[in-house]
Every structure is written in C-alpha cells, then in structure tokens.
Amino acid sequence: MDRYIVSGGGRLTGEVGISGAKNAAVAILPAVVLSGDICRIENLPNIADVSTSLDILSMLGAQIRRINQNTVEIDPRPICSTMVPHDLARRMRASSYFIGSLLGRFGTARVSMPGGCNFGVRPIDQHLKGFTALGACVSPMEQGMIEVTTDRLVGNSIYLDAVSVGATVNIMLAAVKARGATVIENAAKEPHIVDLANFLNTMGADVRGAGTDVIKIRGVEQLTGAVYSIIPDQIEAGTFMAAAAATGGDVLIRNVIPKHLESITAKLMEMGVEVEEYDDAVRVVRAEPIRHCNVKTMPHPGFPTDMQPQIAILLSLADGTSILTETVWDNRFRYVEELRRMGAQVQVDGKVAVFQGVSRLTAAPIKATDLRAGMAMIIAGLVARGTTEIEDIFHIERGYEDVEKKFSALGANIRRVTLPDNALGGQAV
Ligand code: EPU
C-alpha cells in the first residue's frame, strides 16, 4: 500500500548527487563469487535489487559485512551452495548472473528462471548458448529451475544473435576462469559491461575489449580479493536530467560521467534544453518551451531503452508531434495508459508511440507499471496540475536510491506514505 504523493507545478532547482549504477552493481556482486578472497565494494546504491543480490550471496554461504549504507565487504570463500531458489530469483532479472559466476567457480549452478520488469518475452537463450559453447550442459528441471553443469569450462568463440547485456555479462562471468581464450562477438557495450570487466581485471582476470563489440577473455586459475568502487548510474543521472527539463528547472547533477550521457544530452538539446558539461557533473536548464523531437531507443551508445518512459514525459508536453520508437523490448509502453489518464495524447502501435504534445498534464491516481515507467510517473506528477498518487512504488525502489530525499532537496513536493491495508474502505481492488 506504499505510495508517492506528488504535488506538481514547481520547478526543480539545486544540486543532486547520483548513486552507484544499479546495473553494474547487480553484475559485480555475483562476480564476487569468483574471488578467492574478501572483496570490498564501494558506491553500491542502497536499493532493493542490491539487497536481493546480497541476500542471494548470503544464502549461498558468503559472509557479508556492511561497512555503511554504500559499502560492503564480502567473503565468498565459505560459499558452499550452488542453488538460487525461486523466491529470490523471481525478484529481479540479474539473479541469472549467479549462473555464470557459480559455473565459473564450481562448474555447476541451479537457478530458478529470473524475474524482473515485464516488457514482454525476455528469453535467456543467448546466455545458455554461451554456456553450452564453453562446454557446459544445460538441463531444465522441475519448478522452473535450470541446471548448468560441466567438468571443465573451455574457452570458445561465441557470436551473440541479439546484442544482449545479460548474455554478455553471464558469459564473461563464466569465461574468466575457463581454460583458454573466449571471444564474445556482437557483445553489448553498455557502461556497466565495462565496469564489470574493470572489476574482474582488478581481481586478476584478463578481459580486454569491453566497451567494444568484441570482448576477449583469457581464462586464469585464480582470482584475488579487490577493493572496487562502482561507476555512477547513467540512467539515474538521465532521469534527473529529464525531470529538471520537464519542470523547466535548473539542476546541477553531480557525480556523473558526462560521456555516458551523450545520447540523452543530445536529445534534450534538440528539444531546446540547455545542458552544460563539467568534468563529473552536468547542469540542465530549460527556459524555452519543449520542441518536438523523434527518439529511437538502441543498445549503447544509442539512446537507452531505460530512459524511454522518462523522455516520454517531455514528448507529452512538446510543441507538436513526436515519435518515440522502442527497438530493444517488445512491450515497453504499458505506462502509456497511465499517462493518458493524466491528459497526455499518445497513440501506440506496436513498438511506436506518437505523441501530440499538450500544454499541461493533470493529476490522477496512477500506477508504476515497472521501474523506469514508475519513475516517469513521478516526473509526470511533478509537472501535472494537482496532486498525483502513485501506487506499486516497489518497482521504483528496486532501482532508485533515496527518491523522496533527492527530489525534496530539489524543491519537489513529494511524500512517501504507507496506507493501512483497510484504507480503501472495502472497495474491490
Ligand atoms: N535477448 C534475447 N535472448 C537473450 C537475451 C536477450 O533475444 O538470451 C533479447 C531481449 O529479448 C531484448 C534484447 O535482447 O530484446 C536485449 O536484452 P538484454 O539481454 O540486453 O536485456 P537484459 O540483460 O535482460 C539489461 C538491463 C535492462 C535493460 C536492458 C537493455 C540489467 C540488470 N538489466 O536487461 O535494464 O533494459 O539490459 O539495455 O542490466 C532497467 O534497469 O530498468 C532495465 C530493465
């Protein structure tokens, strides 16, 4: 029953600091399984998906010491289990990364099929193709579990049929301790892939080419402990850029890597938003009406699909017709229904949404349909006339740290409330 209550109409102004990257953290924590000693991970975002990753590590037998809200020390040496059960795996997509790391360390893993945001079909065939190419045997089991086992992983060449972040991560995790060389072609190039490679190399792995579409991995016998700080979250930064622009605000977004934001910056500038880049910050100012613009999502370095719902709020308010095309996921427009309730004029046909800009949105009771869409609803609430109530906010808290605190510090009127279960007064729900 937890909700965000957002009163709209104000401009966001001031400074906000960006947390560590969710999608790097959820790859690096499983990678710790491969280490032969204690790892200290810094700049971890304090979000539900990180808690789930730590719960899985703990359940496998790792010893975890929380140093503070954003730093943990993990001793993977006591890990003795190789099974991730359904109740943990279903909470997030990245639970599948434990297949790669358990396989790399023990030659066996049993993991329930992963959960995560619902964007239509989310296969893991490319992950499994990679494990098979490395010499593992994949067997479906009862209750949605899969078992992946091998006597010895042996490096190989793997061409991915889809540019997949998850398959690239999982194959890297399995290959770092395989015998010989692995080459991943048509690999994903996202910043979190590079961050994972840097972490693996800090532990003594030999991974080259991360950030390009060919990654070469030479297997090593042992990995050591490491101290590692996670990169800033590209998508959280982009989200605050979109929120600043949507509200006609003036916000300095600190602790970012501006290079990672280039595709977002380019689109905002096309819409008439000013973006100033500094070494590790960007300032976003909007003083003019939003200009219409076409946006197409692509794998990195294209415009990120994980920024698609947030940019949609700007397109809803732009001065004319804009076309938003999703090329990564089959069904990532489920939030449009909610946006229409707030007065947005949007038509969706398959993977294309056409926005006819309106001069304002109006508050309505709405739902977070998934993580990024939920955050887009907060941005919609910030620009809408009236008070918007957003439910199903557990989606948002999977991936964004201190939402209420960060927006409030920018002058937003946002509250997180917990309503008692009977607050609906017996209505059918
Ligand atoms: N695909 C396949 N076969 C596979 C794997 C993927 O056909 O075996 C297809 C998918 O159906 C999709 C495309 O390849 O059409 C890309 O999927 P990818 O594997 O790259 O997605 P993912 O690893 O499941 C990660 C992020 C998502 C983000 C996508 C795309 C994590 C934990 N998740 O998902 O992030 O949307 O890459 O960039 O890194 C989010 O953070 O909100 C989020 C959903």
XYZ file of N, CA, C and O in Angstrom, residues 100-207:
432
model
N 26.347 -17.745 -14.244
C 27.697 -17.577 -14.794
C 28.769 -17.677 -13.720
O 29.784 -18.365 -13.893
N 28.540 -17.008 -12.586
C 29.617 -16.978 -11.589
C 29.727 -18.304 -10.825
O 30.833 -18.762 -10.531
N 28.583 -18.956 -10.539
C 28.668 -20.267 -9.855
C 29.293 -21.308 -10.784
O 30.107 -22.139 -10.362
N 28.929 -21.220 -12.062
C 29.507 -22.132 -13.047
C 31.022 -21.912 -13.130
O 31.800 -22.866 -13.166
N 31.437 -20.638 -13.151
C 32.864 -20.312 -13.227
C 33.625 -20.847 -12.020
O 34.752 -21.327 -12.137
N 33.017 -20.785 -10.848
C 33.747 -21.223 -9.655
C 33.609 -22.721 -9.374
O 34.587 -23.380 -9.019
N 32.372 -23.240 -9.499
C 32.142 -24.625 -9.059
C 31.878 -25.599 -10.217
O 31.763 -26.797 -9.992
N 31.657 -25.064 -11.444
C 31.310 -25.943 -12.565
C 29.868 -26.411 -12.494
O 29.453 -27.295 -13.257
N 29.070 -25.815 -11.623
C 27.657 -26.205 -11.559
C 26.830 -25.083 -10.938
O 27.327 -24.345 -10.079
N 25.577 -24.946 -11.427
C 24.660 -23.950 -10.864
C 23.238 -24.418 -11.090
O 22.929 -24.995 -12.142
N 22.401 -24.188 -10.086
C 20.966 -24.446 -10.257
C 20.244 -23.169 -9.873
O 20.323 -22.722 -8.720
N 19.595 -22.543 -10.838
C 18.987 -21.226 -10.603
C 17.583 -21.237 -11.188
O 17.364 -21.734 -12.301
N 16.642 -20.667 -10.436
C 15.278 -20.560 -10.936
C 15.242 -19.490 -12.023
O 16.029 -18.551 -11.997
N 14.356 -19.623 -12.980
C 14.279 -18.640 -14.076
C 14.043 -17.250 -13.483
O 13.214 -17.083 -12.590
N 14.765 -16.237 -13.992
C 14.732 -14.928 -13.341
C 13.436 -14.146 -13.564
O 12.744 -14.354 -14.547
N 13.176 -13.194 -12.637
C 12.018 -12.282 -12.773
C 12.468 -10.976 -13.405
O 13.286 -10.980 -14.321
N 11.946 -9.846 -12.887
C 12.324 -8.537 -13.432
C 11.139 -7.840 -14.072
O 10.009 -8.343 -14.033
N 11.382 -6.663 -14.663
C 10.300 -5.870 -15.257
C 9.652 -6.628 -16.408
O 10.315 -7.374 -17.127
N 8.355 -6.409 -16.586
C 7.612 -7.109 -17.629
C 7.559 -6.263 -18.914
O 6.767 -5.350 -19.034
N 8.437 -6.608 -19.863
C 8.424 -5.914 -21.164
C 8.074 -6.889 -22.273
O 8.563 -6.784 -23.396
N 7.263 -7.916 -21.977
C 7.001 -8.966 -22.967
C 7.979 -10.107 -22.742
O 8.514 -10.267 -21.644
N 8.236 -10.865 -23.790
C 9.097 -12.049 -23.655
C 10.523 -11.611 -23.336
O 11.058 -10.708 -23.965
N 11.152 -12.247 -22.321
C 12.554 -11.931 -22.003
C 13.346 -13.241 -21.965
O 13.600 -13.804 -20.898
N 13.749 -13.725 -23.140
C 14.428 -15.027 -23.189
C 15.850 -14.956 -22.636
O 16.425 -13.870 -22.540
N 16.411 -16.133 -22.275
C 17.841 -16.163 -21.913
C 18.585 -17.180 -22.796
O 19.599 -17.740 -22.409
N 18.043 -17.372 -24.010
C 18.651 -18.357 -24.905
C 20.108 -18.028 -25.235
O 20.935 -18.932 -25.376
N 20.457 -16.743 -25.339
C 21.839 -16.389 -25.699
C 22.799 -16.662 -24.534
O 23.959 -16.987 -24.735
N 22.285 -16.523 -23.296
C 23.103 -16.874 -22.129
C 23.431 -18.370 -22.204
O 24.574 -18.795 -22.043
N 22.368 -19.158 -22.468
C 22.526 -20.610 -22.440
C 23.388 -21.093 -23.605
O 24.212 -21.998 -23.456
N 23.238 -20.417 -24.756
C 24.080 -20.749 -25.907
C 25.557 -20.524 -25.546
O 26.430 -21.329 -25.898
N 25.825 -19.440 -24.805
C 27.195 -19.139 -24.380
C 27.732 -20.221 -23.449
O 28.852 -20.719 -23.639
N 26.922 -20.616 -22.454
C 27.398 -21.641 -21.503
C 27.684 -22.954 -22.240
O 28.663 -23.638 -21.964
N 26.794 -23.284 -23.186
C 26.977 -24.528 -23.939
C 28.273 -24.467 -24.749
O 29.049 -25.430 -24.790
N 28.521 -23.308 -25.376
C 29.752 -23.167 -26.182
C 30.998 -23.317 -25.308
O 32.048 -23.754 -25.779
N 30.872 -22.977 -24.018
C 32.020 -23.109 -23.109
C 32.129 -24.535 -22.545
O 32.961 -24.794 -21.667
N 31.250 -25.417 -22.990
C 31.375 -26.823 -22.593
C 30.434 -27.237 -21.481
O 30.572 -28.328 -20.920
N 29.440 -26.401 -21.155
C 28.505 -26.775 -20.082
C 27.277 -27.455 -20.674
O 26.965 -27.294 -21.856
N 26.598 -28.199 -19.830
C 25.385 -28.897 -20.233
C 24.211 -28.222 -19.527
O 24.245 -28.042 -18.306
N 23.197 -27.808 -20.278
C 22.057 -27.075 -19.698
C 20.859 -28.011 -19.631
O 20.468 -28.582 -20.647
N 20.279 -28.198 -18.428
C 19.095 -29.064 -18.321
C 17.975 -28.333 -17.592
O 18.179 -27.867 -16.473
N 16.783 -28.254 -18.207
C 15.633 -27.711 -17.487
C 15.223 -28.694 -16.392
O 15.315 -29.907 -16.588
N 14.811 -28.174 -15.223
C 14.395 -29.045 -14.120
C 12.961 -28.709 -13.746
O 12.337 -27.864 -14.364
N 12.477 -29.314 -12.666
C 11.114 -29.019 -12.206
C 11.044 -27.615 -11.637
O 12.052 -27.041 -11.251
N 9.837 -27.079 -11.550
C 9.573 -25.811 -10.859
C 10.330 -24.627 -11.469
O 10.768 -23.721 -10.759
N 10.536 -24.655 -12.795
C 11.177 -23.518 -13.457
C 12.654 -23.341 -13.150
O 13.214 -22.275 -13.405
N 13.286 -24.387 -12.615
C 14.730 -24.274 -12.346
C 15.497 -24.731 -13.597
O 15.005 -25.555 -14.364
N 16.715 -24.197 -13.771
C 17.588 -24.815 -14.762
C 18.907 -25.186 -14.093
O 19.371 -24.491 -13.181
N 19.484 -26.278 -14.581
C 20.765 -26.725 -14.047
C 21.794 -26.608 -15.163
O 21.540 -27.011 -16.296
N 22.931 -26.024 -14.842
C 24.005 -25.883 -15.827
C 25.252 -26.498 -15.188
O 25.643 -26.089 -14.085
N 25.848 -27.494 -15.845
C 26.993 -28.177 -15.217
C 28.084 -28.479 -16.252
O 27.815 -28.585 -17.448
N 29.290 -28.632 -15.742
C 30.412 -29.001 -16.614
C 31.525 -29.607 -15.771
O 31.623 -29.314 -14.571
N 32.367 -30.441 -16.393
C 33.571 -30.910 -15.692
C 34.618 -29.819 -15.728
O 35.372 -29.622 -14.799
N 34.677 -29.101 -16.856
C 35.694 -28.059 -17.013
C 35.220 -27.097 -18.100
O 34.854 -27.537 -19.193
N 35.195 -25.815 -17.810
C 34.844 -24.834 -18.851
C 36.045 -24.621 -19.757
O 37.179 -24.489 -19.269
N 35.789 -24.574 -21.060
C 36.872 -24.378 -22.027
C 36.485 -23.201 -22.930
O 35.374 -23.161 -23.461
N 37.417 -22.248 -23.080
C 37.150 -21.037 -23.870
C 36.707 -21.358 -25.286
O 37.036 -22.416 -25.834
N 35.948 -20.443 -25.883
C 35.434 -20.674 -27.240
C 35.046 -19.327 -27.840
O 35.011 -18.317 -27.130
N 34.715 -19.314 -29.126
C 34.195 -18.102 -29.778
C 32.679 -18.151 -29.748
O 32.091 -19.178 -30.109
N 32.059 -17.045 -29.345
C 30.596 -17.018 -29.246
C 30.091 -15.768 -29.950
O 30.507 -14.658 -29.597
N 29.225 -15.953 -30.914
C 28.604 -14.809 -31.592
C 27.189 -14.665 -31.049
O 26.393 -15.610 -31.129
N 26.868 -13.510 -30.473
C 25.523 -13.313 -29.920
C 24.554 -12.934 -31.043
O 24.821 -12.014 -31.812
N 23.417 -13.624 -31.108
C 22.416 -13.326 -32.151
C 21.642 -12.058 -31.832
O 21.055 -11.447 -32.716
N 21.589 -11.682 -30.519
C 20.989 -10.396 -30.127
C 22.031 -9.690 -29.271
O 22.749 -10.350 -28.523
N 22.128 -8.365 -29.401
C 23.075 -7.625 -28.551
C 22.480 -7.626 -27.142
O 21.562 -6.870 -26.849
N 22.962 -8.519 -26.314
C 22.339 -8.725 -25.006
C 23.307 -8.374 -23.884
O 24.400 -8.941 -23.784
N 22.857 -7.438 -23.018
C 23.638 -7.086 -21.829
C 23.803 -8.325 -20.949
O 24.901 -8.693 -20.542
N 22.663 -8.982 -20.675
C 22.688 -10.105 -19.745
C 23.555 -11.253 -20.239
O 24.330 -11.833 -19.471
N 23.447 -11.593 -21.533
C 24.251 -12.703 -22.058
C 25.728 -12.333 -22.021
O 26.579 -13.166 -21.680
N 26.048 -11.073 -22.353
C 27.453 -10.647 -22.327
C 28.007 -10.784 -20.915
O 29.102 -11.334 -20.700
N 27.248 -10.313 -19.911
C 27.694 -10.402 -18.515
C 27.882 -11.860 -18.109
O 28.929 -12.256 -17.575
N 26.870 -12.678 -18.383
C 26.894 -14.068 -17.913
C 28.052 -14.857 -18.535
O 28.724 -15.640 -17.848
N 28.304 -14.610 -19.827
C 29.398 -15.341 -20.497
C 30.743 -14.857 -19.939
O 31.654 -15.654 -19.699
N 30.865 -13.535 -19.698
C 32.118 -13.037 -19.105
C 32.372 -13.714 -17.755
O 33.490 -14.141 -17.455
N 31.307 -13.823 -16.944
C 31.473 -14.387 -15.596
C 31.938 -15.844 -15.667
O 32.788 -16.276 -14.885
N 31.365 -16.586 -16.611
C 31.748 -17.997 -16.707
C 33.141 -18.139 -17.305
O 33.907 -19.034 -16.929
N 33.499 -17.240 -18.243
C 34.720 -17.441 -19.044
C 36.000 -17.033 -18.326
O 37.078 -17.486 -18.712
N 35.908 -16.164 -17.310
C 37.158 -15.648 -16.723
C 38.024 -16.748 -16.093
O 39.229 -16.588 -15.980
N 37.368 -17.877 -15.690
C 38.178 -18.956 -15.123
C 38.181 -20.210 -16.009
O 38.614 -21.284 -15.585
N 37.708 -20.054 -17.261
C 37.728 -21.199 -18.189
C 39.156 -21.450 -18.664
O 40.014 -20.576 -18.578
N 39.385 -22.655 -19.197
C 40.714 -22.933 -19.768
C 40.784 -22.292 -21.158
O 39.888 -22.503 -21.981
N 41.801 -21.474 -21.405
C 41.986 -20.900 -22.743
C 41.197 -19.614 -22.961
O 40.687 -19.008 -22.026
N 41.080 -19.249 -24.258
C 40.545 -17.930 -24.610
C 39.092 -18.006 -25.077
O 38.704 -18.929 -25.797
N 38.308 -17.007 -24.655
C 36.922 -16.863 -25.110
C 36.808 -15.545 -25.859
O 37.371 -14.534 -25.418
N 36.090 -15.555 -26.961
C 35.832 -14.309 -27.691
C 34.314 -14.156 -27.794
O 33.634 -15.064 -28.294
N 33.798 -13.025 -27.291
C 32.357 -12.745 -27.429
C 32.214 -11.716 -28.538
O 32.723 -10.590 -28.403
N 31.530 -12.114 -29.625
C 31.315 -11.160 -30.725
C 29.880 -10.669 -30.697
O 28.980 -11.375 -30.260
N 29.699 -9.437 -31.178
C 28.399 -8.746 -31.093
C 28.007 -8.556 -29.625
O 26.835 -8.678 -29.244
N 29.021 -8.272 -28.811
C 28.803 -8.085 -27.371
C 28.119 -6.745 -27.103
O 28.223 -5.811 -27.892
N 27.442 -6.664 -25.948
C 26.874 -5.375 -25.510
C 28.011 -4.448 -25.077
O 29.068 -4.914 -24.642
N 27.786 -3.123 -25.201
C 28.855 -2.143 -24.954
C 28.503 -1.173 -23.831
O 29.162 -0.154 -23.673
N 27.460 -1.456 -23.073
C 26.980 -0.525 -22.044
C 28.066 -0.231 -21.006
O 28.952 -1.075 -20.754
N 27.986 0.943 -20.356
C 28.978 1.286 -19.334
C 29.103 0.227 -18.235
O 30.190 0.000 -17.700
N 27.994 -0.463 -17.907
C 28.088 -1.476 -16.836
C 28.862 -2.711 -17.285
O 29.396 -3.432 -16.459
N 28.941 -2.946 -18.609
C 29.777 -4.060 -19.096
C 31.252 -3.702 -18.841
O 32.046 -4.538 -18.395
N 31.599 -2.451 -19.122
C 32.986 -2.007 -18.906
C 33.311 -2.050 -17.414
O 34.406 -2.471 -17.006
N 32.346 -1.645 -16.582
C 32.599 -1.641 -15.140
C 32.825 -3.060 -14.622
O 33.716 -3.306 -13.804
N 32.024 -4.002 -15.120
C 32.218 -5.401 -14.710
C 33.607 -5.882 -15.136
O 34.319 -6.523 -14.344
N 33.999 -5.569 -16.383
C 35.322 -6.004 -16.874
C 36.418 -5.400 -15.985
O 37.378 -6.094 -15.615
N 36.272 -4.127 -15.617
C 37.288 -3.493 -14.766
C 37.360 -4.178 -13.403
O 38.444 -4.373 -12.854
N 36.201 -4.534 -12.857
C 36.207 -5.232 -11.565
C 36.881 -6.599 -11.694
O 37.736 -6.976 -10.885
N 36.519 -7.350 -12.749
C 37.121 -8.679 -12.941
C 38.638 -8.540 -13.094
O 39.409 -9.318 -12.501
N 39.086 -7.535 -13.854
C 40.530 -7.339 -14.049
C 41.209 -6.925 -12.742
O 42.355 -7.307 -12.493
N 40.503 -6.159 -11.902
C 41.075 -5.786 -10.601
C 41.299 -7.048 -9.757
O 42.222 -7.112 -8.952
N 40.458 -8.064 -9.962
C 40.634 -9.331 -9.227
C 41.681 -10.230 -9.893
O 41.894 -11.360 -9.442
N 42.260 -9.778 -11.023
C 43.306 -10.580 -11.671
C 42.867 -11.288 -12.932
O 43.628 -12.089 -13.495
N 41.656 -10.997 -13.415
C 41.204 -11.615 -14.670
C 41.873 -10.922 -15.856
O 42.505 -9.870 -15.698
N 41.722 -11.514 -17.043
C 42.314 -10.944 -18.253
C 41.188 -10.743 -19.279
O 40.900 -11.617 -20.083
N 40.502 -9.595 -19.157
C 39.370 -9.275 -20.031
C 39.742 -8.035 -20.836
O 40.096 -7.007 -20.243
